[in-house]
Amino acid sequence: MIYLTIIISAIFVNNIVLSQFLGICPFMGVSKKINTALGMGAAVTFVMVLASMVTYLIQKYILVKFGIEFLQTIAYILVIAALVQLVEIVLKKVSPPLYQALGVYLPLITTNCAILGVAILIIQKNFSMLEGIVFAAASAIGFAFALVIFAGIREHLDLMDVPKGMRGTPIALVVAGILALAFMGFAGIV
């Protein structure tokens, strides 16, 4: 039951991007096309789950063991940067079109505060390794879910007659706010 609560909470109620406002840069930047949003969501999911597992182990068996917990942020950033490089190399070989579609946004995963935030939240919430993996996967799915919904809305907005002063980023921010309000409706579930 605890895992179901973690999943529902991370995807809907405490959505990492719409409720906790982590990962806004890729959320706004990659959400113009659904295909790109799906690719970014998959890349973030892979990196977030892997980074959460590795950072949990580093925290438990290195930082805490040697009493150097104050190095947590630096250690986590190094791990995330290395994993993003791994994803970039794999995508370049496996899926060159996706690699080109993500373009400059793939390196943004390195500085995506959603990934760092989830890794730190796992430690702050005293999750076990399995709970942390479930939380990371659900948070990544929630991020991808919000990103794809937002991309679909933005694609639809491109076909609409939006007033000149609201085109582009202004209407995107208004829609993001409305989407965040819609996700607040799930707060009574958990």
Short mmCIF file of C-alpha atoms in Angstrom, two decimals:
data_model
loop_
_atom_site.label_atom_id
_atom_site.label_comp_id
_atom_site.label_asym_id
_atom_site.label_seq_id
_atom_site.Cartn_x
_atom_site.Cartn_y
_atom_site.Cartn_z
CA MET A 1 0.00 0.00 0.00
CA ILE A 2 2.89 2.37 0.76
CA TYR A 3 4.21 2.00 -2.79
CA LEU A 4 0.82 2.85 -4.31
CA THR A 5 0.67 5.95 -2.11
CA ILE A 6 4.17 6.97 -3.20
CA ILE A 7 3.30 6.46 -6.87
CA ILE A 8 0.01 8.37 -6.83
CA SER A 9 1.50 11.15 -4.72
CA ALA A 10 4.59 11.59 -6.91
CA ILE A 11 2.73 11.50 -10.23
CA PHE A 12 -0.36 13.54 -9.43
CA VAL A 13 -0.46 15.23 -6.03
CA ASN A 14 3.17 16.33 -5.58
CA ASN A 15 4.13 16.45 -9.24
CA ILE A 16 7.77 17.45 -9.32
CA VAL A 17 7.27 20.16 -11.95
CA LEU A 18 3.72 21.39 -11.35
CA SER A 19 3.63 21.27 -7.55
CA GLN A 20 7.24 21.56 -6.46
CA PHE A 21 8.42 23.69 -9.41
CA LEU A 22 11.56 21.66 -10.08
CA GLY A 23 12.63 21.15 -13.68
CA ILE A 24 10.90 24.20 -15.13
CA CYS A 25 13.62 24.92 -17.72
CA PRO A 26 13.21 21.67 -19.71
CA PHE A 27 9.47 21.81 -19.02
CA MET A 28 9.21 25.12 -20.86
CA GLY A 29 11.93 24.46 -23.41
CA VAL A 30 11.16 20.95 -24.68
CA SER A 31 7.40 21.12 -24.57
CA LYS A 32 6.75 22.43 -28.07
CA LYS A 33 6.32 19.01 -29.72
CA ILE A 34 4.94 15.79 -28.28
CA ASN A 35 7.70 13.62 -29.83
CA THR A 36 10.42 15.72 -28.25
CA ALA A 37 8.55 15.75 -24.93
CA LEU A 38 8.30 11.95 -24.98
CA GLY A 39 12.01 11.64 -25.69
CA MET A 40 12.91 14.07 -22.95
CA GLY A 41 10.56 12.29 -20.56
CA ALA A 42 12.21 8.96 -21.32
CA ALA A 43 15.70 10.41 -20.89
CA VAL A 44 14.75 12.10 -17.60
CA THR A 45 13.13 8.88 -16.36
CA PHE A 46 16.22 6.84 -17.09
CA VAL A 47 18.62 9.36 -15.54
CA MET A 48 16.38 10.07 -12.54
CA VAL A 49 15.96 6.43 -11.56
CA LEU A 50 19.61 5.56 -12.13
CA ALA A 51 20.84 8.72 -10.38
CA SER A 52 18.56 8.10 -7.41
CA MET A 53 19.88 4.56 -7.00
CA VAL A 54 23.52 5.60 -7.25
CA THR A 55 23.15 8.67 -5.02
CA TYR A 56 21.30 6.62 -2.40
CA LEU A 57 24.17 4.15 -2.28
CA ILE A 58 26.76 6.94 -2.17
CA GLN A 59 24.86 8.63 0.65
CA LYS A 60 24.46 5.48 2.71
CA TYR A 61 27.82 3.79 2.17
CA ILE A 62 30.20 6.69 1.64
CA LEU A 63 28.90 10.05 2.86
CA VAL A 64 27.25 8.85 6.08
CA LYS A 65 29.87 6.19 6.81
CA PHE A 66 32.70 8.73 6.69
CA GLY A 67 30.70 11.59 8.21
CA ILE A 68 30.93 13.80 5.14
CA GLU A 69 27.24 14.37 4.49
CA PHE A 70 28.00 18.03 3.77
CA LEU A 71 29.39 16.90 0.38
CA GLN A 72 25.98 15.55 -0.63
CA THR A 73 25.11 18.19 -3.23
CA ILE A 74 28.52 18.12 -4.91
CA ALA A 75 28.59 14.32 -5.02
CA TYR A 76 25.07 14.15 -6.41
CA ILE A 77 25.82 16.72 -9.13
CA LEU A 78 28.89 14.74 -10.23
CA VAL A 79 26.89 11.52 -10.41
CA ILE A 80 24.09 13.17 -12.39
CA ALA A 81 26.55 14.79 -14.81
CA ALA A 82 28.26 11.45 -15.45
CA LEU A 83 24.94 9.69 -16.04
CA VAL A 84 23.80 12.37 -18.48
CA GLN A 85 27.00 11.89 -20.44
CA LEU A 86 26.24 8.17 -20.56
CA VAL A 87 22.69 8.83 -21.82
CA GLU A 88 24.04 11.25 -24.43
CA ILE A 89 26.52 8.69 -25.76
CA VAL A 90 23.87 5.95 -25.87
CA LEU A 91 21.28 8.17 -27.60
CA LYS A 92 23.83 9.32 -30.16
CA LYS A 93 24.48 5.70 -31.16
CA VAL A 94 21.01 4.18 -30.70
CA SER A 95 18.70 6.98 -31.84
CA PRO A 96 20.39 9.82 -33.76
CA PRO A 97 17.05 11.47 -34.67
CA LEU A 98 16.04 11.66 -31.01
CA TYR A 99 19.53 12.87 -30.12
CA GLN A 100 19.22 15.67 -32.70
CA ALA A 101 15.62 16.45 -31.68
CA LEU A 102 16.67 16.95 -28.06
CA GLY A 103 19.63 19.05 -29.18
CA VAL A 104 20.72 21.49 -26.50
CA TYR A 105 18.13 20.21 -24.02
CA LEU A 106 19.91 16.91 -23.41
CA PRO A 107 22.81 18.61 -21.60
CA LEU A 108 20.15 20.53 -19.64
CA ILE A 109 19.34 17.27 -17.86
CA THR A 110 22.73 17.71 -16.15
CA THR A 111 21.47 20.88 -14.50
CA ASN A 112 17.86 19.74 -14.23
CA CYS A 113 17.02 20.50 -10.64
CA ALA A 114 14.22 17.90 -10.74
CA ILE A 115 16.77 15.09 -10.83
CA LEU A 116 18.88 16.58 -8.05
CA GLY A 117 15.73 17.45 -6.10
CA VAL A 118 14.36 13.90 -6.25
CA ALA A 119 17.70 12.45 -5.13
CA ILE A 120 17.76 14.81 -2.15
CA LEU A 121 14.06 14.25 -1.34
CA ILE A 122 14.66 10.49 -1.16
CA ILE A 123 17.22 11.06 1.60
CA GLN A 124 15.13 13.72 3.38
CA LYS A 125 12.06 11.47 3.45
CA ASN A 126 14.12 8.55 4.82
CA PHE A 127 12.99 6.22 2.04
CA SER A 128 14.46 2.76 1.77
CA MET A 129 16.27 1.86 -1.44
CA LEU A 130 13.15 0.30 -2.99
CA GLU A 131 10.90 3.15 -1.86
CA GLY A 132 13.43 5.60 -3.29
CA ILE A 133 13.47 3.83 -6.65
CA VAL A 134 9.65 3.79 -6.74
CA PHE A 135 9.56 7.49 -5.80
CA ALA A 136 12.16 8.38 -8.45
CA ALA A 137 10.36 6.40 -11.16
CA ALA A 138 6.97 7.86 -10.23
CA SER A 139 8.40 11.40 -10.08
CA ALA A 140 9.96 10.91 -13.51
CA ILE A 141 6.70 9.54 -14.88
CA GLY A 142 4.88 12.51 -13.38
CA PHE A 143 7.41 14.86 -14.99
CA ALA A 144 7.00 13.13 -18.36
CA PHE A 145 3.21 13.08 -18.00
CA ALA A 146 3.06 16.82 -17.31
CA LEU A 147 5.54 17.48 -20.12
CA VAL A 148 3.55 15.50 -22.70
CA ILE A 149 0.23 17.07 -21.66
CA PHE A 150 1.79 20.51 -21.85
CA ALA A 151 3.34 19.74 -25.26
CA GLY A 152 -0.04 18.60 -26.58
CA ILE A 153 -1.68 21.79 -25.39
CA ARG A 154 1.11 23.91 -26.91
CA GLU A 155 0.78 22.08 -30.24
CA HIS A 156 -2.93 22.83 -30.16
CA LEU A 157 -2.25 26.48 -29.28
CA ASP A 158 -0.11 26.79 -32.43
CA LEU A 159 -3.28 26.14 -34.43
CA MET A 160 -5.32 28.71 -32.50
CA ASP A 161 -5.61 32.44 -33.03
CA VAL A 162 -3.83 33.63 -29.90
CA PRO A 163 -3.65 37.43 -29.38
CA LYS A 164 -0.30 38.83 -30.54
CA GLY A 165 0.83 39.91 -27.06
CA MET A 166 0.15 36.45 -25.62
CA ARG A 167 1.90 34.32 -28.27
CA GLY A 168 4.81 32.12 -27.26
CA THR A 169 6.02 32.20 -23.68
CA PRO A 170 3.19 34.30 -22.15
CA ILE A 171 0.42 31.89 -23.16
CA ALA A 172 2.66 28.94 -22.26
CA LEU A 173 3.06 30.30 -18.72
CA VAL A 174 -0.69 30.87 -18.38
CA VAL A 175 -1.36 27.31 -19.57
CA ALA A 176 1.30 25.93 -17.19
CA GLY A 177 -0.42 27.73 -14.32
CA ILE A 178 -3.81 26.33 -15.28
CA LEU A 179 -2.29 22.86 -15.61
CA ALA A 180 -0.76 23.20 -12.13
CA LEU A 181 -4.18 24.19 -10.77
CA ALA A 182 -5.72 21.16 -12.45
CA PHE A 183 -3.17 18.88 -10.78
CA MET A 184 -4.02 20.46 -7.41
CA GLY A 185 -7.42 18.79 -7.79
CA PHE A 186 -5.72 15.46 -7.06
CA ALA A 187 -4.68 16.64 -3.59
CA GLY A 188 -7.62 14.89 -1.92
CA ILE A 189 -6.60 11.48 -3.21
CA VAL A 190 -3.64 10.90 -0.90
#
